[in-house]
């Protein structure tokens, strides 16, 4: 689960910039107890990422890893979308090559070369 300042903006980032899919988007409750549950995921993934307002404190600070078949191609695609690849790590021993990007709320997304 990632905490985000604005669920609509977060959904737009994950779907329009990253190309992920909305898997669930439901409202629940009424009045002061009302809320919204939103889940997104990379196409074909069985894992889901919930995007929720913070329950006190600031949004951001989460971390998730996703595997891609072609790390260099994914890096080029994300950079073309205006994202900055950081923390690049080459493969070494049992650790695969990877880099990170941040969503607009400061959550970390680690992009990892699949075996």
Short mmCIF file of C-alpha atoms in Angstrom, two decimals, residues 22-98:
data_model
loop_
_atom_site.label_atom_id
_atom_site.label_comp_id
_atom_site.label_asym_id
_atom_site.label_seq_id
_atom_site.Cartn_x
_atom_site.Cartn_y
_atom_site.Cartn_z
CA UNK A 22 -6.81 0.02 -12.43
CA UNK A 23 -7.86 -3.26 -10.83
CA UNK A 24 -10.32 -1.87 -8.28
CA UNK A 25 -11.85 1.53 -7.59
CA UNK A 26 -14.72 1.53 -5.09
CA UNK A 27 -16.23 4.01 -2.67
CA UNK A 28 -17.40 2.83 0.73
CA UNK A 29 -19.17 4.26 3.76
CA UNK A 30 -21.02 7.54 4.17
CA UNK A 31 -20.31 10.96 5.64
CA UNK A 32 -17.17 11.24 7.74
CA UNK A 33 -16.51 7.51 7.48
CA UNK A 34 -16.66 7.50 3.68
CA UNK A 35 -13.58 6.41 1.79
CA UNK A 36 -12.28 5.11 -1.48
CA UNK A 37 -10.23 2.00 -2.17
CA UNK A 38 -8.11 2.07 -5.33
CA UNK A 39 -5.77 -0.66 -6.58
CA UNK A 40 -3.46 -0.54 -9.61
CA UNK A 41 -1.08 -3.10 -11.09
CA UNK A 42 1.28 -3.60 -14.03
CA UNK A 43 -0.45 -5.39 -16.93
CA UNK A 44 -0.36 -9.14 -16.40
CA UNK A 45 0.69 -8.91 -12.75
CA UNK A 46 -1.15 -10.81 -10.06
CA UNK A 47 0.07 -8.35 -7.40
CA UNK A 48 -1.87 -5.16 -6.72
CA UNK A 49 -0.83 -1.84 -5.23
CA UNK A 50 -3.37 0.08 -3.13
CA UNK A 51 -3.24 3.89 -3.34
CA UNK A 52 -4.64 5.43 -0.17
CA UNK A 53 -4.67 8.78 1.63
CA UNK A 54 -2.33 8.89 4.63
CA UNK A 55 -3.82 7.98 7.99
CA UNK A 56 -2.03 10.85 9.71
CA UNK A 57 1.29 12.22 8.63
CA UNK A 58 2.50 12.90 5.12
CA UNK A 59 2.04 10.78 2.00
CA UNK A 60 4.92 8.86 0.48
CA UNK A 61 7.75 6.83 1.90
CA UNK A 62 6.66 3.44 0.55
CA UNK A 63 8.66 1.09 -1.65
CA UNK A 64 7.78 -1.65 -4.12
CA UNK A 65 9.70 -3.67 -6.69
CA UNK A 66 8.50 -4.73 -10.12
CA UNK A 67 10.23 -7.10 -12.53
CA UNK A 68 10.62 -6.33 -16.22
CA UNK A 69 11.92 -8.49 -19.05
CA UNK A 70 14.11 -5.73 -20.55
CA UNK A 71 15.53 -3.30 -17.99
CA UNK A 72 17.21 -1.03 -20.54
CA UNK A 73 14.03 -0.70 -22.61
CA UNK A 74 11.94 0.06 -19.53
CA UNK A 75 14.43 2.68 -18.37
CA UNK A 76 14.32 4.36 -21.80
CA UNK A 77 10.50 4.28 -21.79
CA UNK A 78 10.27 5.82 -18.33
CA UNK A 79 12.85 8.49 -19.12
CA UNK A 80 10.93 9.37 -22.30
CA UNK A 81 7.89 9.88 -20.03
CA UNK A 82 9.91 12.42 -18.03
CA UNK A 83 10.91 10.25 -15.06
CA UNK A 84 14.40 10.19 -13.61
CA UNK A 85 16.06 6.81 -13.11
CA UNK A 86 18.11 6.82 -9.90
CA UNK A 87 20.03 4.40 -7.70
CA UNK A 88 21.13 2.31 -10.66
CA UNK A 89 22.70 -0.96 -9.60
CA UNK A 90 24.36 -3.42 -11.98
CA UNK A 91 23.81 -7.12 -11.55
CA UNK A 92 26.22 -8.71 -9.13
CA UNK A 93 26.20 -12.18 -7.64
CA UNK A 94 22.65 -13.16 -6.78
CA UNK A 95 21.40 -9.55 -7.06
CA UNK A 96 19.76 -8.55 -10.37
CA UNK A 97 20.32 -5.20 -12.10
CA UNK A 98 17.85 -2.52 -11.02
#
